[in-house]
Amino acid sequence: MTQTQEKISKSEFTTLRHDWTLEEIEGLLNQPLMDLLWNAQLVHRHANPGYKVQLASLLSVKTGGCEEDCAYCPQSIHNASDISSQNDLGIDQVLEGAKAAKKAGADRFCMGWAWREIRDGEKFEEMLEMVRGVRALGLEACVTAGMLSNTQALRLADAGLTAYNHNLDTSPEHYGQIITTRTYEERLETLQRVRSAGITICCGGIIGMGESVADRASLLKVLANLTPHPESVPINALVAVEGTKLESFSQVDPLEVVRMVATARILMPYSRVRLSAGREQLGKEAQILCLLVGADSIFYGETLLTTSNPSINADRELLEQAGVEVRWELECE
Ligand code: SAM
Ligand code: DTB
Ligand code: SF4
């Protein structure tokens, strides 16, 4: 038995740790699949009894034209993706979207801005109003809009923002292959500002961008050693969009996503591990494995930001088949 397995089998499996080593995490990621699934399930069943799944809907408020050069992102001006120019959505449109998401059963409403960073002014005031409106509907509100200042974080907190999404995307070592216009350190500073303002952190990454298993372990190490752990951890599988620098990357093996989700669950027992982009390519069985071993949230609704996501009906069927509890009753109001 490896040292890691021994630790897990001693029913300390939901102890919160912030001192995971790279070797331990790689050991988990590389475990025989059956052992990893078993270990992750022990944690998942204990920390999240009932397999409840949070449904988070996404809406792109400001689409495309982003100055950052993220190699995977169709919204970057440095990529040649065909993002048809769209006007930014207004407060009413966003709140209509939030109402529809609530009616369809969503718990959280996430709003995205294709910005490198938040700038003060009319658009930020509108963002604050959107957050207030989403909260007034009784939904959790999440914003993803790039870097921010301390004052902006405090104003978002004051508006009632539940969570701020800012992903580390990959390991510190692989990061330079993917983004050159913003440093890893800047990302960590943004997360610290969000935390200091009292907003919960949604932070994860993407697999399938040419990284090694050691890179995946390294990303998970940074996440798991944040104190406290990020409250939400989105695990994205790359959606290789035409025109981006990663357009020719082949789809990641679904079992690699399962391994990443399972390991994230073991490392961060009480965080919400969100099975995020790339679900359409995963297939039903791999998604169910993810729900079994650690995913307790999905993005719900037919689009992510610019790419497609499984239909609401397909997700209802998936969750029903998996016997997973969700709150559909809202629809009947
Ligand atoms: N501009 C803000 C930022 O970068 O923080 C917010 C929006 S950005 C699109 C949010 C996250 O979506 C990225 O950090 C990345 O992890 C994920 N993402 C973007 N394009 C993706 C793709 N093609 N495949 C998988 N995940 C992607
Ligand atoms: C996250 O980690 N994934 C979501 C959300 N946070 C903002 C975004 C996925 C975007 C996938 C590509 C697109 O639709 O443009
Ligand atoms: Fe801009 Fe965010 Fe896309 Fe990077 S991931 S290009 S910051 S929208």
XYZ file of C-alpha atoms and ligand atoms in Angstrom:
383
model
C 0.000 0.000 0.000
C 1.364 3.417 -0.898
C 1.723 6.111 1.742
C -1.186 8.043 0.205
C -3.510 5.035 0.153
C -2.637 4.314 3.752
C -3.559 7.872 4.733
C -6.890 7.597 2.982
C -7.838 4.235 4.446
C -7.344 5.511 7.983
C -10.738 7.243 7.844
C -8.927 10.549 7.985
C -10.028 10.910 4.424
C -11.870 14.152 4.864
C -9.213 15.894 6.918
C -8.466 19.268 5.387
C -4.852 19.513 4.323
C -2.945 22.340 2.723
C 0.448 20.656 2.579
C 0.045 18.201 -0.263
C 3.252 17.365 -2.065
C 3.655 16.928 -5.790
C 4.639 13.282 -5.274
C 1.517 12.535 -3.263
C -0.738 14.149 -5.858
C 0.960 12.445 -8.789
C 0.643 9.218 -6.819
C -3.112 9.750 -6.626
C -3.510 10.739 -10.289
C -1.538 7.662 -11.369
C -3.203 5.157 -9.054
C -4.783 2.100 -10.653
C -8.140 3.497 -11.767
C -10.163 1.204 -9.494
C -8.206 2.330 -6.432
C -8.511 5.992 -7.324
C -12.267 5.686 -7.898
C -12.688 3.888 -4.591
C -10.628 6.368 -2.605
C -12.369 9.340 -4.175
C -15.764 7.832 -3.562
C -15.014 7.328 0.122
C -14.280 11.036 0.424
C -17.181 12.093 -1.763
C -19.777 10.006 0.082
C -18.525 11.235 3.416
C -18.123 14.929 2.611
C -21.101 15.317 0.269
C -23.689 12.811 1.399
C -26.614 12.317 -0.973
C -24.717 13.133 -4.161
C -26.480 16.493 -4.455
C -25.460 18.377 -7.579
C -25.432 22.144 -7.893
C -26.630 23.471 -11.231
C -24.828 26.604 -12.389
C -25.990 28.484 -15.488
C -23.649 30.664 -17.501
C -24.280 33.801 -19.511
C -21.754 35.798 -21.503
C -22.488 39.468 -20.845
C -19.513 40.812 -22.806
C -18.431 38.495 -25.593
C -15.193 38.564 -27.591
C -12.603 41.267 -28.217
C -10.476 40.372 -25.166
C -6.897 41.732 -25.076
C -5.486 38.739 -23.229
C -3.747 36.107 -25.354
C -5.047 32.874 -23.751
C -4.203 30.224 -26.367
C -7.383 28.224 -25.784
C -9.865 31.071 -25.802
C -12.082 31.929 -28.768
C -12.706 35.368 -27.248
C -9.107 36.565 -27.459
C -8.219 39.109 -30.143
C -4.944 37.192 -30.513
C -6.860 34.205 -31.889
C -8.597 33.994 -35.241
C -11.809 32.447 -33.978
C -15.022 33.559 -35.552
C -16.780 35.275 -32.664
C -19.409 37.368 -34.354
C -19.370 40.830 -32.811
C -22.141 41.153 -30.301
C -23.352 44.060 -28.228
C -22.832 43.726 -24.514
C -25.954 42.534 -22.761
C -27.853 45.076 -20.670
C -29.162 44.692 -17.126
C -32.685 43.677 -18.204
C -31.447 41.057 -20.657
C -29.174 39.547 -18.021
C -31.897 39.438 -15.394
C -34.284 37.834 -17.893
C -31.590 35.200 -18.418
C -31.278 34.709 -14.679
C -35.041 34.294 -14.282
C -35.095 31.688 -17.053
C -32.170 29.850 -15.431
C -33.967 29.846 -12.083
C -37.126 28.537 -13.705
C -35.119 25.719 -15.289
C -33.802 24.761 -11.833
C -30.409 26.499 -11.615
C -28.971 27.333 -8.183
C -26.214 29.650 -9.331
C -26.073 32.208 -12.127
C -22.598 32.943 -13.517
C -21.933 36.001 -15.661
C -18.888 36.364 -17.898
C -17.055 39.366 -19.295
C -14.299 38.861 -21.880
C -12.044 41.354 -20.142
C -8.434 41.254 -19.100
C -9.441 43.212 -16.000
C -12.381 45.135 -14.610
C -12.298 48.889 -15.249
C -14.295 51.411 -13.255
C -17.145 53.175 -14.997
C -20.597 52.571 -16.408
C -19.993 48.909 -17.304
C -18.820 48.115 -13.776
C -21.830 49.916 -12.267
C -24.031 47.756 -14.503
C -22.219 44.640 -13.320
C -22.982 45.583 -9.700
C -26.647 46.093 -10.582
C -26.744 42.687 -12.287
C -25.276 41.052 -9.185
C -27.904 42.739 -6.979
C -30.660 41.641 -9.365
C -29.494 38.014 -9.477
C -29.267 37.865 -5.675
C -32.735 39.381 -5.366
C -34.043 36.418 -7.382
C -32.688 34.120 -4.690
C -29.878 32.749 -6.844
C -26.203 32.573 -6.034
C -24.319 35.062 -8.224
C -20.901 34.465 -9.761
C -18.869 36.835 -11.919
C -15.863 36.085 -14.107
C -14.278 39.200 -15.574
C -10.504 38.966 -15.211
C -8.332 40.832 -12.739
C -9.746 43.350 -10.270
C -8.652 45.894 -7.660
C -9.292 45.679 -3.913
C -11.942 48.391 -4.141
C -13.729 46.645 -6.983
C -13.695 43.378 -5.025
C -15.172 45.136 -1.987
C -17.888 46.755 -4.089
C -18.778 43.376 -5.606
C -18.949 41.882 -2.116
C -21.178 44.747 -1.025
C -23.503 44.061 -3.985
C -23.897 40.516 -2.620
C -21.639 38.588 -5.017
C -21.413 34.958 -3.915
C -18.372 33.861 -5.918
C -15.739 35.205 -8.279
C -14.362 32.845 -10.925
C -10.722 33.234 -11.852
C -8.970 30.094 -13.064
C -5.301 29.240 -12.786
C -5.894 27.178 -15.946
C -2.749 25.031 -15.773
C 0.430 24.416 -13.772
C 2.913 27.235 -13.099
C 5.383 25.248 -15.232
C 3.109 24.880 -18.295
C 1.512 28.313 -17.969
C 3.990 30.102 -20.272
C 2.959 27.816 -23.149
C -0.630 28.986 -22.817
C -0.677 32.651 -21.736
C 1.967 35.344 -22.021
C 0.075 38.549 -21.242
C -0.677 37.885 -17.573
C 1.474 36.074 -15.013
C 0.612 33.223 -12.676
C 1.494 35.521 -9.792
C -1.069 38.081 -10.982
C -3.718 35.380 -11.011
C -2.870 34.434 -7.435
C -3.002 38.098 -6.396
C -6.480 38.441 -7.932
C -7.611 35.405 -5.957
C -6.211 36.937 -2.777
C -8.153 40.167 -3.378
C -11.343 38.192 -3.886
C -10.717 36.243 -0.682
C -9.891 39.383 1.338
C -13.155 40.998 0.240
C -15.064 38.015 1.658
C -16.231 36.633 -1.686
C -15.924 32.888 -2.222
C -13.411 31.693 -4.786
C -14.199 29.658 -7.882
C -10.865 28.535 -9.285
C -9.813 25.586 -11.384
C -8.286 24.772 -14.715
C -8.361 23.057 -18.064
C -6.936 19.703 -19.066
C -6.060 18.659 -22.599
C -3.752 21.588 -23.403
C -0.631 19.482 -23.952
C 0.259 19.330 -20.258
C 1.803 16.289 -18.573
C 0.364 14.389 -15.623
C 2.993 16.181 -13.506
C 1.525 19.501 -14.707
C -1.953 18.415 -13.683
C -0.588 17.418 -10.284
C 1.172 20.753 -10.016
C -2.023 22.715 -10.780
C -3.906 20.654 -8.192
C -1.112 21.271 -5.691
C -1.461 25.040 -6.030
C -5.246 24.783 -5.662
C -5.203 22.362 -2.733
C -2.574 24.331 -0.879
C -4.599 27.549 -1.003
C -5.898 28.218 2.501
C -8.839 27.880 2.652
C -9.452 25.731 -0.403
C -11.353 27.417 -3.251
C -15.042 26.875 -2.524
C -15.583 25.855 -6.169
C -13.134 24.082 -8.446
C -14.141 23.969 -12.113
C -12.484 21.196 -14.092
C -12.666 22.008 -17.790
C -11.695 19.733 -20.660
C -10.346 21.823 -23.510
C -12.922 22.660 -26.156
C -10.594 22.987 -29.154
C -12.226 25.895 -30.963
C -11.368 26.605 -34.608
C -9.123 29.638 -34.973
C -7.524 29.288 -31.523
C -3.896 28.253 -31.128
C -5.062 24.943 -29.687
C -7.561 24.186 -32.470
C -5.778 21.013 -33.567
C -5.506 19.501 -30.084
C -7.257 16.191 -29.856
C -9.929 15.563 -27.316
C -8.683 14.461 -23.934
C -9.442 10.855 -22.943
C -12.633 10.942 -20.826
C -10.950 8.789 -18.187
C -8.348 11.537 -17.733
C -11.179 13.885 -16.762
C -12.483 11.257 -14.346
C -9.012 10.980 -12.788
C -8.718 14.754 -12.439
C -12.150 15.070 -10.811
C -11.482 12.154 -8.450
C -8.124 13.556 -7.367
C -9.554 17.050 -6.872
C -12.230 15.518 -4.622
C -9.654 13.711 -2.486
C -7.511 16.829 -2.120
C -10.357 19.283 -1.479
C -13.066 17.217 0.222
C -15.526 20.013 0.904
C -15.082 22.102 -2.247
C -17.599 22.032 -5.046
C -15.901 20.253 -7.917
C -17.640 21.447 -11.056
C -17.572 19.326 -14.188
C -17.284 22.239 -16.602
C -16.450 22.740 -20.294
C -16.131 19.689 -22.508
C -19.060 17.656 -21.174
C -20.564 17.232 -24.648
C -17.488 15.284 -25.666
C -17.439 13.152 -22.523
C -20.396 10.853 -23.027
C -22.943 9.774 -20.478
C -20.936 7.067 -18.795
C -17.857 9.194 -18.145
C -20.022 11.983 -16.767
C -21.712 9.524 -14.420
C -18.311 8.296 -13.272
C -17.379 11.920 -12.548
C -20.561 12.375 -10.498
C -19.787 9.163 -8.651
C -16.261 10.078 -7.657
C -16.410 13.765 -6.936
C -18.243 16.152 -9.220
C -21.033 17.870 -7.308
C -21.814 20.639 -9.759
C -22.243 21.085 -13.508
C -22.741 23.979 -15.871
C -26.374 23.724 -16.856
C -27.920 25.309 -19.943
C -27.411 25.014 -23.671
C -24.403 27.344 -23.943
C -21.285 27.921 -21.912
C -19.873 31.317 -22.913
C -19.485 30.918 -26.658
C -19.560 27.132 -27.137
C -22.337 24.627 -26.678
C -23.183 22.561 -23.628
C -25.555 19.580 -23.320
C -29.239 20.466 -23.568
C -31.327 20.914 -20.434
C -33.323 17.816 -21.360
C -30.172 15.747 -21.857
C -28.912 16.850 -18.429
C -32.198 16.105 -16.741
C -32.115 12.648 -18.234
C -28.486 12.187 -17.202
C -29.116 13.209 -13.597
C -32.295 11.179 -13.370
C -30.532 8.121 -14.742
C -27.751 8.647 -12.230
C -30.347 8.968 -9.461
C -28.902 12.317 -8.447
C -30.943 14.796 -6.445
C -31.649 18.211 -7.942
C -34.307 20.783 -7.224
C -36.615 20.671 -10.257
C -39.585 21.863 -8.199
C -38.873 25.526 -9.020
C -40.166 24.907 -12.506
C -43.606 24.150 -11.137
C -44.047 27.512 -9.380
N -11.913 36.869 -18.931
C -12.111 36.250 -17.711
C -10.945 35.410 -17.256
O -10.176 34.949 -18.079
O -10.829 35.174 -16.041
C -13.373 35.411 -17.651
C -13.799 34.538 -18.803
S -12.765 33.189 -19.220
C -13.486 32.684 -20.747
C -13.174 31.924 -18.035
C -12.482 30.586 -18.141
O -13.070 29.804 -19.167
C -11.020 30.556 -18.491
O -10.203 30.869 -17.411
C -10.817 29.129 -18.929
O -10.445 28.319 -17.846
C -12.195 28.723 -19.445
N -12.161 28.507 -20.906
C -12.108 29.459 -21.853
N -12.050 28.908 -23.089
C -12.053 27.574 -22.907
C -11.991 26.468 -23.796
N -11.879 26.635 -25.112
N -12.023 25.228 -23.280
C -12.118 25.060 -21.940
N -12.169 26.067 -21.054
C -12.128 27.307 -21.523
C -15.036 27.817 -16.093
O -14.098 27.297 -15.470
N -15.506 27.385 -17.246
C -16.560 28.233 -17.730
C -16.695 29.280 -16.575
N -15.667 28.900 -15.675
C -16.663 30.713 -16.886
C -16.277 28.787 -19.085
C -16.004 27.720 -20.118
C -15.820 28.382 -21.430
C -15.696 27.387 -22.548
C -15.486 28.045 -23.871
C -16.575 28.976 -24.298
O -17.769 28.605 -24.201
O -16.246 30.053 -24.789
Fe -9.895 36.996 -22.229
Fe -10.666 35.377 -20.278
Fe -10.593 34.518 -22.822
Fe -8.323 34.962 -21.541
S -9.863 33.417 -21.003
S -8.813 35.620 -23.607
S -8.872 36.700 -20.256
S -11.909 36.068 -21.999
